[in-house]
Structures are given as structure tokens and as C-alpha cells.
Coordinates of N, CA, C and O and ligand atoms in Angstrom, one line a residue:
X1 N -9.2 1.2 12.1 CA -10.0 1.2 13.2 C -11.2 -0.1 13.0 O -11.3 -0.7 12.2
X2 N -11.4 -0.4 13.8 CA -12.4 -1.9 14.3 C -13.5 -2.4 13.4 O -14.5 -1.1 13.5
X3 N -13.2 -3.1 12.5 CA -14.4 -3.4 11.6 C -14.9 -2.1 11.0 O -16.4 -1.8 10.3
X4 N -14.2 -1.1 10.8 CA -14.4 0.1 9.8 C -14.3 -0.1 8.4 O -12.8 -0.4 7.9
X5 N -14.9 -0.4 7.7 CA -14.7 -0.3 6.1 C -14.2 1.1 5.2 O -13.9 0.8 4.0
X6 N -15.0 2.2 5.9 CA -14.7 3.3 5.1 C -13.2 3.7 4.4 O -13.3 3.9 3.5
X7 N -12.1 3.5 5.3 CA -10.9 3.7 5.0 C -10.0 2.7 4.8 O -9.1 2.4 4.1
X8 N -11.1 1.6 4.5 CA -10.4 0.2 4.3 C -9.6 0.5 2.4 O -9.9 0.7 1.6
X9 N -8.2 -0.1 2.3 CA -7.6 0.0 1.0 C -7.9 -1.0 0.2 O -7.5 -2.3 0.4
X10 N -8.5 -0.7 -0.6 CA -9.0 -2.2 -1.5 C -7.6 -2.3 -2.4 O -6.9 -1.7 -2.3
X11 N -7.8 -3.3 -3.2 CA -6.4 -3.5 -3.8 C -6.3 -2.6 -4.7 O -7.4 -2.2 -5.5
X12 N -5.0 -2.3 -5.1 CA -4.8 -1.0 -5.7 C -2.7 -1.2 -6.1 O -2.2 -1.9 -5.4
X13 N -2.6 -0.7 -7.0 CA -1.2 -0.1 -7.0 C -1.1 1.4 -6.1 O -1.7 2.1 -6.8
X14 N -0.1 1.6 -5.7 CA 0.1 3.0 -5.0 C 0.3 4.1 -6.6 O 0.0 4.8 -6.2
X15 N 1.1 3.7 -7.5 CA 1.1 4.6 -8.6 C -0.3 5.2 -9.0 O -0.2 6.2 -9.5
X16 N -1.1 4.6 -8.9 CA -2.5 5.2 -9.4 C -3.1 6.0 -8.6 O -3.3 7.2 -8.8
X17 N -2.4 6.3 -7.1 CA -2.9 7.3 -6.2 C -1.8 8.4 -6.3 O -2.1 9.1 -6.4
X18 N -0.4 7.6 -6.0 CA 0.4 8.5 -5.6 C 1.0 9.3 -6.8 O 1.5 10.3 -6.8
X19 N 1.1 8.6 -8.1 CA 1.3 9.2 -9.1 C 2.7 9.2 -9.5 O 3.6 8.6 -8.5
X20 N 3.5 10.2 -10.1 CA 4.7 10.2 -10.0 C 5.7 9.8 -11.1 O 5.7 9.9 -12.4
X21 N 6.1 8.6 -10.3 CA 7.0 7.7 -11.4 C 6.9 6.3 -10.6 O 6.6 6.4 -9.7
X22 N 6.7 5.3 -12.0 CA 7.0 3.8 -11.3 C 8.1 3.8 -10.4 O 8.0 2.0 -10.0
X23 N 9.1 4.0 -10.2 CA 10.0 3.8 -9.4 C 10.1 3.7 -7.8 O 10.9 3.5 -6.9
X24 N 9.1 4.7 -7.4 CA 8.5 5.0 -6.4 C 8.4 3.7 -5.2 O 8.0 2.7 -5.8
X25 N 9.4 3.7 -4.1 CA 9.3 2.6 -3.1 C 8.4 3.0 -2.0 O 9.0 4.2 -1.3
X26 N 7.4 2.2 -1.5 CA 6.6 2.8 -0.4 C 7.7 1.5 0.8 O 7.8 0.4 0.9
X27 N 7.5 2.3 2.1 CA 7.8 1.8 3.2 C 6.9 1.9 4.3 O 6.3 3.0 4.7
X28 N 6.0 0.4 4.3 CA 5.1 0.1 5.3 C 5.1 -0.1 6.6 O 6.3 -1.1 6.7
X29 N 4.7 0.9 7.4 CA 5.8 0.3 9.2 C 4.6 -0.2 9.8 O 3.8 1.6 9.9
X30 N 4.2 -0.9 10.6 CA 3.4 -1.0 11.2 C 3.8 -0.4 12.8 O 5.1 -0.7 13.3
X31 N 3.0 0.0 13.6 CA 3.3 0.4 14.9 C 3.3 -0.4 15.9 O 2.8 -0.4 17.2
X32 N 2.6 -1.8 15.4 CA 2.4 -2.8 16.9 C 2.2 -4.2 15.7 O 2.5 -4.1 14.4
X33 N 2.5 -5.3 16.5 CA 2.7 -6.2 15.7 C 1.0 -6.3 14.9 O 0.0 -6.0 15.3
X34 N 1.5 -6.6 13.5 CA 0.2 -6.7 12.5 C -0.1 -8.0 11.8 O 0.8 -8.4 11.1
X35 N -1.2 -8.6 12.4 CA -1.6 -10.2 11.6 C -3.1 -10.2 11.0 O -3.5 -9.0 10.7
X36 N -3.4 -11.2 10.5 CA -4.9 -11.3 9.7 C -5.5 -10.8 10.7 O -6.7 -9.8 10.3
X37 N -5.7 -11.1 11.9 CA -6.6 -10.5 13.1 C -7.0 -8.9 13.3 O -7.8 -8.2 13.0
X38 N -5.8 -8.5 13.2 CA -5.9 -6.5 13.0 C -5.7 -6.1 11.8 O -5.6 -5.2 11.6
X39 N -5.8 -6.8 10.8 CA -5.7 -6.0 9.6 C -4.3 -5.6 8.6 O -3.9 -5.1 8.7
X40 N -3.8 -7.3 9.1 CA -2.5 -6.8 7.9 C -2.6 -6.6 6.4 O -3.5 -6.5 5.8
X41 N -1.7 -6.2 6.1 CA -1.6 -6.3 4.5 C -1.4 -7.0 3.2 O -1.1 -8.1 4.2
X42 N -2.3 -7.0 2.5 CA -2.4 -8.5 1.7 C -1.6 -7.8 0.2 O -1.6 -6.8 -0.1
X43 N -0.4 -8.8 -0.2 CA 0.0 -8.4 -1.6 C -0.2 -9.3 -2.3 O -0.5 -10.5 -2.2
X44 N 0.0 -9.4 -3.9 CA 0.0 -10.0 -4.8 C 1.8 -10.2 -5.5 O 2.4 -9.2 -6.2
X45 N 2.4 -11.1 -5.2 CA 3.8 -11.2 -5.3 C 3.8 -11.4 -7.0 O 3.7 -11.9 -7.4
X46 N 5.2 -10.1 -7.1 CA 5.4 -10.3 -8.6 C 4.7 -9.3 -9.4 O 4.8 -9.2 -10.4
X47 N 3.7 -8.9 -9.1 CA 2.7 -8.3 -9.4 C 3.0 -6.8 -9.9 O 2.5 -6.0 -11.1
X48 N 4.2 -6.3 -9.1 CA 4.8 -5.1 -10.2 C 5.3 -5.3 -11.5 O 4.9 -4.4 -12.2
X49 N 5.3 -6.6 -12.0 CA 5.6 -6.9 -12.9 C 4.9 -6.8 -14.2 O 4.9 -6.7 -15.4
X50 N 3.3 -6.3 -13.8 CA 2.5 -6.6 -14.6 C 2.5 -5.1 -15.3 O 1.5 -4.8 -16.0
X51 N 3.0 -4.2 -14.7 CA 3.3 -2.7 -15.6 C 2.0 -2.0 -15.1 O 1.3 -2.4 -13.7
X52 N 1.7 -0.8 -15.4 CA 0.4 0.3 -15.0 C -0.7 -0.3 -15.1 O -0.8 -0.7 -16.4
X53 N -1.6 -0.4 -14.2 CA -2.7 -1.5 -14.5 C -4.2 -0.5 -14.4 O -3.9 0.5 -13.7
X54 N -4.9 -0.6 -15.7 CA -6.1 0.5 -15.1 C -7.2 -0.2 -13.9 O -7.2 -0.9 -13.6
X55 N -6.9 0.9 -13.4 CA -8.2 0.7 -12.0 C -9.6 1.2 -12.4 O -10.3 2.1 -12.4
X56 N -10.0 0.1 -13.3 CA -11.4 0.3 -13.9 C -12.5 -0.1 -13.2 O -13.4 0.1 -13.7
X57 N -12.4 -0.5 -12.1 CA -13.8 -0.9 -11.4 C -13.9 -0.2 -10.2 O -13.1 0.3 -9.4
X58 N -15.2 0.8 -10.2 CA -15.7 1.3 -9.3 C -16.1 0.9 -8.0 O -17.1 0.0 -8.2
X59 N -15.8 0.9 -6.8 CA -16.1 0.6 -5.7 C -16.4 1.7 -4.9 O -15.5 2.3 -4.1
X60 N -17.7 2.1 -4.5 CA -17.9 3.4 -3.8 C -17.2 4.6 -4.7 O -17.3 4.9 -5.4
X61 N -16.3 5.1 -3.9 CA -15.3 6.5 -4.1 C -14.1 5.7 -4.7 O -12.9 6.7 -5.2
X62 N -13.7 4.5 -4.4 CA -12.5 4.0 -5.2 C -12.3 3.2 -6.1 O -13.3 2.6 -6.4
X63 N -11.4 3.1 -6.9 CA -11.1 2.1 -8.1 C -10.0 0.9 -8.1 O -9.2 1.4 -7.3
X64 N -10.5 -0.1 -8.4 CA -9.6 -1.1 -8.2 C -9.5 -1.5 -9.5 O -10.4 -1.9 -10.4
X65 N -8.2 -2.1 -9.7 CA -8.1 -3.1 -11.1 C -8.9 -4.4 -11.3 O -9.0 -5.2 -10.2
X66 N -9.3 -4.5 -11.9 CA -10.5 -6.0 -12.1 C -10.1 -7.0 -12.5 O -10.3 -8.0 -12.4
X67 N -9.1 -6.5 -13.4 CA -8.5 -8.3 -14.2 C -7.1 -8.8 -13.3 O -6.2 -9.2 -13.8
X68 N -7.2 -8.9 -12.0 CA -6.1 -9.1 -11.3 C -6.1 -10.2 -10.5 O -5.2 -10.5 -9.7
X69 N -7.3 -10.7 -10.5 CA -7.7 -11.8 -9.2 C -7.4 -13.3 -9.4 O -7.8 -14.0 -9.1
X70 N -6.8 -13.6 -10.2 CA -6.1 -15.0 -11.0 C -4.7 -14.8 -10.4 O -3.6 -16.0 -10.5
X71 N -4.1 -13.8 -9.8 CA -2.9 -13.8 -9.1 C -3.0 -14.5 -7.9 O -3.8 -14.1 -7.1
X72 N -1.7 -14.9 -7.1 CA -1.5 -15.4 -6.1 C -1.8 -14.3 -4.8 O -1.2 -13.1 -5.3
X73 N -2.0 -14.6 -3.7 CA -2.4 -13.5 -2.6 C -1.5 -14.1 -1.6 O -1.9 -15.1 -1.3
X74 N -0.5 -13.1 -1.0 CA -0.3 -13.4 0.4 C -0.7 -12.2 1.4 O -0.4 -11.2 1.1
X75 N -0.8 -13.0 2.5 CA -1.2 -12.4 3.7 C 0.3 -11.9 4.4 O 1.2 -12.7 4.7
X76 N 0.7 -10.4 4.9 CA 1.9 -10.5 5.3 C 1.6 -9.8 6.7 O 1.3 -8.6 7.1
X77 N 1.7 -10.8 7.4 CA 1.8 -10.3 9.2 C 3.3 -9.8 9.6 O 4.4 -10.5 8.9
X78 N 3.1 -9.3 10.4 CA 4.4 -8.2 10.6 C 4.5 -7.9 12.3 O 3.6 -7.8 12.8
X79 N 6.1 -8.0 12.6 CA 5.9 -7.5 13.9 C 6.5 -6.1 14.1 O 6.7 -5.3 13.3
X80 N 5.7 -5.5 15.0 CA 6.3 -4.0 15.6 C 7.8 -3.8 15.4 O 8.4 -4.6 15.7
X81 N 8.5 -2.6 14.6 CA 9.8 -2.3 14.0 C 9.7 -3.0 12.8 O 10.9 -2.8 12.2
X82 N 8.9 -4.0 12.4 CA 9.3 -4.3 10.8 C 9.0 -3.3 9.6 O 8.2 -2.6 10.2
X83 N 9.5 -3.5 8.2 CA 9.5 -2.5 7.5 C 9.1 -3.1 6.2 O 9.8 -4.2 6.0
X84 N 7.8 -3.2 5.6 CA 7.7 -4.0 4.5 C 8.1 -2.9 3.4 O 7.3 -1.6 3.1
X85 N 8.7 -3.1 1.9 CA 9.3 -2.3 1.1 C 8.8 -2.6 0.1 O 9.1 -4.2 -0.2
X86 N 8.1 -1.9 -0.8 CA 7.2 -2.3 -2.1 C 7.4 -1.4 -3.0 O 7.1 -0.2 -3.0
X87 N 7.6 -1.8 -4.6 CA 7.3 -0.9 -5.6 C 5.9 -0.4 -5.8 O 5.0 -1.1 -5.5
X88 N 6.0 0.7 -6.0 CA 4.7 1.7 -6.5 C 3.7 0.8 -7.8 O 2.5 1.3 -7.5
X89 N 4.4 -0.3 -8.0 CA 3.3 -1.2 -8.9 C 2.7 -2.3 -8.4 O 2.0 -3.2 -8.9
X90 N 3.6 -2.8 -7.1 CA 2.9 -3.9 -6.5 C 1.4 -4.0 -6.0 O 1.2 -2.8 -5.5
X91 N 0.8 -4.8 -6.5 CA -0.8 -4.8 -6.0 C -0.8 -5.1 -4.6 O -0.3 -6.2 -3.9
X92 N -1.5 -4.3 -3.6 CA -1.8 -5.0 -2.4 C -2.9 -3.9 -2.0 O -3.7 -3.3 -2.4
X93 N -3.3 -4.5 -0.7 CA -4.4 -4.2 -0.1 C -4.7 -4.3 1.3 O -3.9 -4.7 2.1
X94 N -5.6 -3.5 2.3 CA -5.6 -3.5 3.4 C -6.4 -4.7 3.7 O -7.2 -5.1 2.9
X95 N -6.6 -5.2 5.0 CA -7.8 -6.1 5.6 C -8.5 -5.7 6.7 O -7.9 -4.9 7.5
X96 N -9.7 -6.1 6.9 CA -10.7 -5.9 7.8 C -9.8 -5.6 9.0 O -9.2 -7.3 9.2
X97 N -10.1 -5.0 9.7 CA -9.5 -5.0 11.2 C -10.6 -5.6 11.9 O -11.5 -5.4 12.6
X98 N -10.2 -6.9 12.6 CA -11.2 -7.8 13.1 C -11.2 -7.8 14.6 O -11.4 -8.7 15.5
X99 N -10.0 -6.9 15.0 CA -9.9 -6.9 16.6 C -10.4 -5.8 17.2 O -11.3 -5.4 16.4
X100 N -10.3 -5.5 18.4 CA -10.7 -4.6 19.3 C -10.1 -3.4 19.3 O -10.5 -2.3 19.8
X101 N -8.4 -3.3 18.9 CA -8.0 -2.4 18.8 C -7.7 -1.9 17.5 O -7.6 -2.3 16.4
X102 N -7.2 -0.1 17.7 CA -6.9 0.6 16.7 C -5.8 -0.2 16.1 O -4.6 -0.4 16.7
X103 N -5.5 0.1 14.6 CA -4.3 -0.9 14.1 C -3.4 0.5 13.3 O -4.1 1.0 12.3
X104 N -2.4 0.5 13.8 CA -1.7 2.1 13.2 C -0.4 1.3 12.1 O -0.1 0.2 12.5
X105 N -0.4 2.6 11.3 CA 0.9 2.3 10.6 C 1.4 3.7 9.9 O 0.3 4.3 9.7
X106 N 2.8 3.5 9.5 CA 2.9 4.9 8.7 C 3.7 4.5 7.6 O 4.0 3.4 7.2
X107 N 3.5 5.3 6.3 CA 4.3 4.8 5.1 C 5.1 6.3 4.7 O 4.4 7.4 4.8
X108 N 6.1 5.4 4.3 CA 7.1 6.3 3.7 C 7.5 6.2 2.3 O 7.6 4.8 2.3
X109 N 7.8 7.2 1.2 CA 7.8 7.1 0.5 C 9.1 7.4 -0.4 O 9.3 8.6 0.0
X110 N 10.1 6.8 -1.2 CA 10.9 7.0 -1.7 C 11.0 7.3 -3.1 O 10.6 6.4 -3.7
X111 N 11.6 8.2 -3.9 CA 11.8 8.3 -5.0 C 13.3 8.7 -5.4 O 14.4 9.4 -4.7
X112 N 13.9 8.3 -6.8 CA 15.3 9.1 -7.3 C 14.8 10.7 -7.4 O 13.9 10.9 -8.0
X113 N 15.7 11.1 -7.2 CA 15.4 12.7 -7.4 C 15.2 13.2 -8.7 O 14.4 14.4 -8.5
X114 N 15.7 12.9 -9.7 CA 15.9 12.8 -10.9 C 14.7 12.9 -11.6 O 13.7 13.2 -12.3
X115 N 13.2 11.7 -10.9 CA 12.4 11.6 -11.6 C 10.8 12.3 -11.5 O 11.0 12.9 -10.3
X116 N 10.0 12.0 -12.0 CA 8.9 13.1 -11.6 C 8.1 12.5 -10.9 O 8.2 11.3 -10.1
X117 N 7.8 13.5 -9.8 CA 6.5 13.5 -8.7 C 5.7 14.5 -8.5 O 5.4 15.1 -9.7
X118 N 4.3 13.9 -8.0 CA 3.4 14.8 -8.3 C 3.4 15.9 -6.9 O 3.2 15.3 -5.7
X119 N 3.1 17.2 -7.4 CA 3.3 17.6 -6.2 C 2.2 18.0 -5.4 O 2.4 18.1 -4.5
X120 N 1.0 17.3 -6.0 CA 0.4 17.4 -4.9 C 0.1 15.9 -3.9 O -0.4 16.1 -3.1
X121 N 1.0 15.7 -4.0 CA 1.6 14.6 -2.8 C 2.4 14.9 -2.1 O 2.8 14.3 -1.0
X122 N 2.7 16.3 -2.1 CA 3.3 16.8 -0.9 C 4.7 16.8 -1.2 O 5.6 17.4 -0.4
X123 N 5.3 17.0 -2.4 CA 6.9 17.2 -3.0 C 7.7 16.0 -2.4 O 7.1 15.0 -1.4
X124 N 8.8 16.5 -2.4 CA 10.0 15.6 -2.0 C 11.2 16.4 -0.7 O 10.9 17.5 -1.1
X125 N 11.5 15.7 0.0 CA 12.1 16.1 1.2 C 13.7 15.4 0.6 O 13.7 14.3 1.3
X126 N 14.7 16.4 0.1 CA 15.6 15.8 -0.1 C 16.4 15.5 1.0 O 16.6 16.1 2.0
X127 N 17.2 14.3 0.9 CA 18.3 13.7 2.0 C 19.5 14.7 1.6 O 19.8 14.5 0.6
X128 N 19.9 14.7 2.9 CA 21.0 15.9 2.8 C 22.5 14.6 2.5 O 22.4 13.7 2.6
X129 N 23.7 15.2 2.0 CA 24.8 14.1 1.8 C 25.0 13.3 2.7 O 25.0 11.8 2.2
X130 N 25.0 13.5 3.8 CA 25.4 12.5 5.0 C 24.3 11.7 5.0 O 24.2 10.3 5.8
X131 N 23.2 11.5 4.7 CA 21.9 10.9 5.1 C 22.1 9.8 3.7 O 20.9 8.8 4.1
X132 N 22.2 10.2 2.4 CA 21.7 9.7 1.5 C 22.7 8.3 1.6 O 23.3 7.7 2.2
Ligands
AKG1 O1 -2.7 0.4 5.7 C1 -3.4 0.0 4.9 O2 -4.2 -0.9 5.2 C2 -3.1 0.4 3.5 C3 -2.3 1.4 3.0 C4 -2.0 1.3 1.5 O3 -2.4 0.4 1.3 C5 -1.3 2.6 1.2 O4 -1.2 3.5 1.9 O5 -1.1 2.5 -0.2

């Protein structure tokens, strides 16, 4: 939502929230062109190689890893129809939506069927033979 901070995703690794296993891949899919102005994602390239990081800084109800801010940051501007795929250890954050419109996105997460998942996250929908 424009200028809404309540649901802003601070810097995090999805693994901290999604749990399960560190091989999970997130597909982040914007439903419109997504730029700096309407709140594209920011990422820290290569940060998945840092391993599982403690999210030790409490900001409101959310937790952020505190020892990450010497890493390079890139804003990922995307077009409608693009898909950003990233490992669940990649540090990323949402940016404030400075536009007048809602910025929509959907996220699908993929895991190897043999790896652990957190049932609290909704379990796994296995692809059938023809889809895998
Ligand atoms: O859409 C966003 O602004 C952030 C989403 C996100 O970081 C997540 O779902 O892990």
C-alpha cells in the first residue's frame, strides 16, 4: 500500500520465517511493473553464501540481522511478467511504496520433496509426473 510501513518487509532471509530447509527457492512475481517508486525489492547479491544469519535486531514485531550492512545492495526493478528466483538465504527487503497505487506481488516457494518443510507454512503441494 502507498506509504504503508506496517507490512514493509525489512531485511531478512526467508529461511528465518519460512524455516524447513535452506534449499528453498522463492519465486517473487510482481503483478505490475515494479520500480523504486512503487517499492521494488532490494537484495544483497551473493549474501546466501553467508549461511544462516541470526536475526538479532528487533524492530517492532520484526527481526532483522544486524551484521549485514557492509554488503552491496541492489534494487531489483522488474517488469510485469518477470520472475525473481532466489535462495531462502539471500538477504532481501521490500522498499517503501512511494506511488499512489497498490503494488501487488505473489510468492511461490519451491523445495526438494525429500527436504524438511515447516508444516506451519502450509505444507507441500507435490507436482505430478508430467509437471516436474
Ligand atoms: O513483497 C515484498 O515487499 C517483500 C516480500 C518478501 O520479502 C517475502 O515474502 O519474503
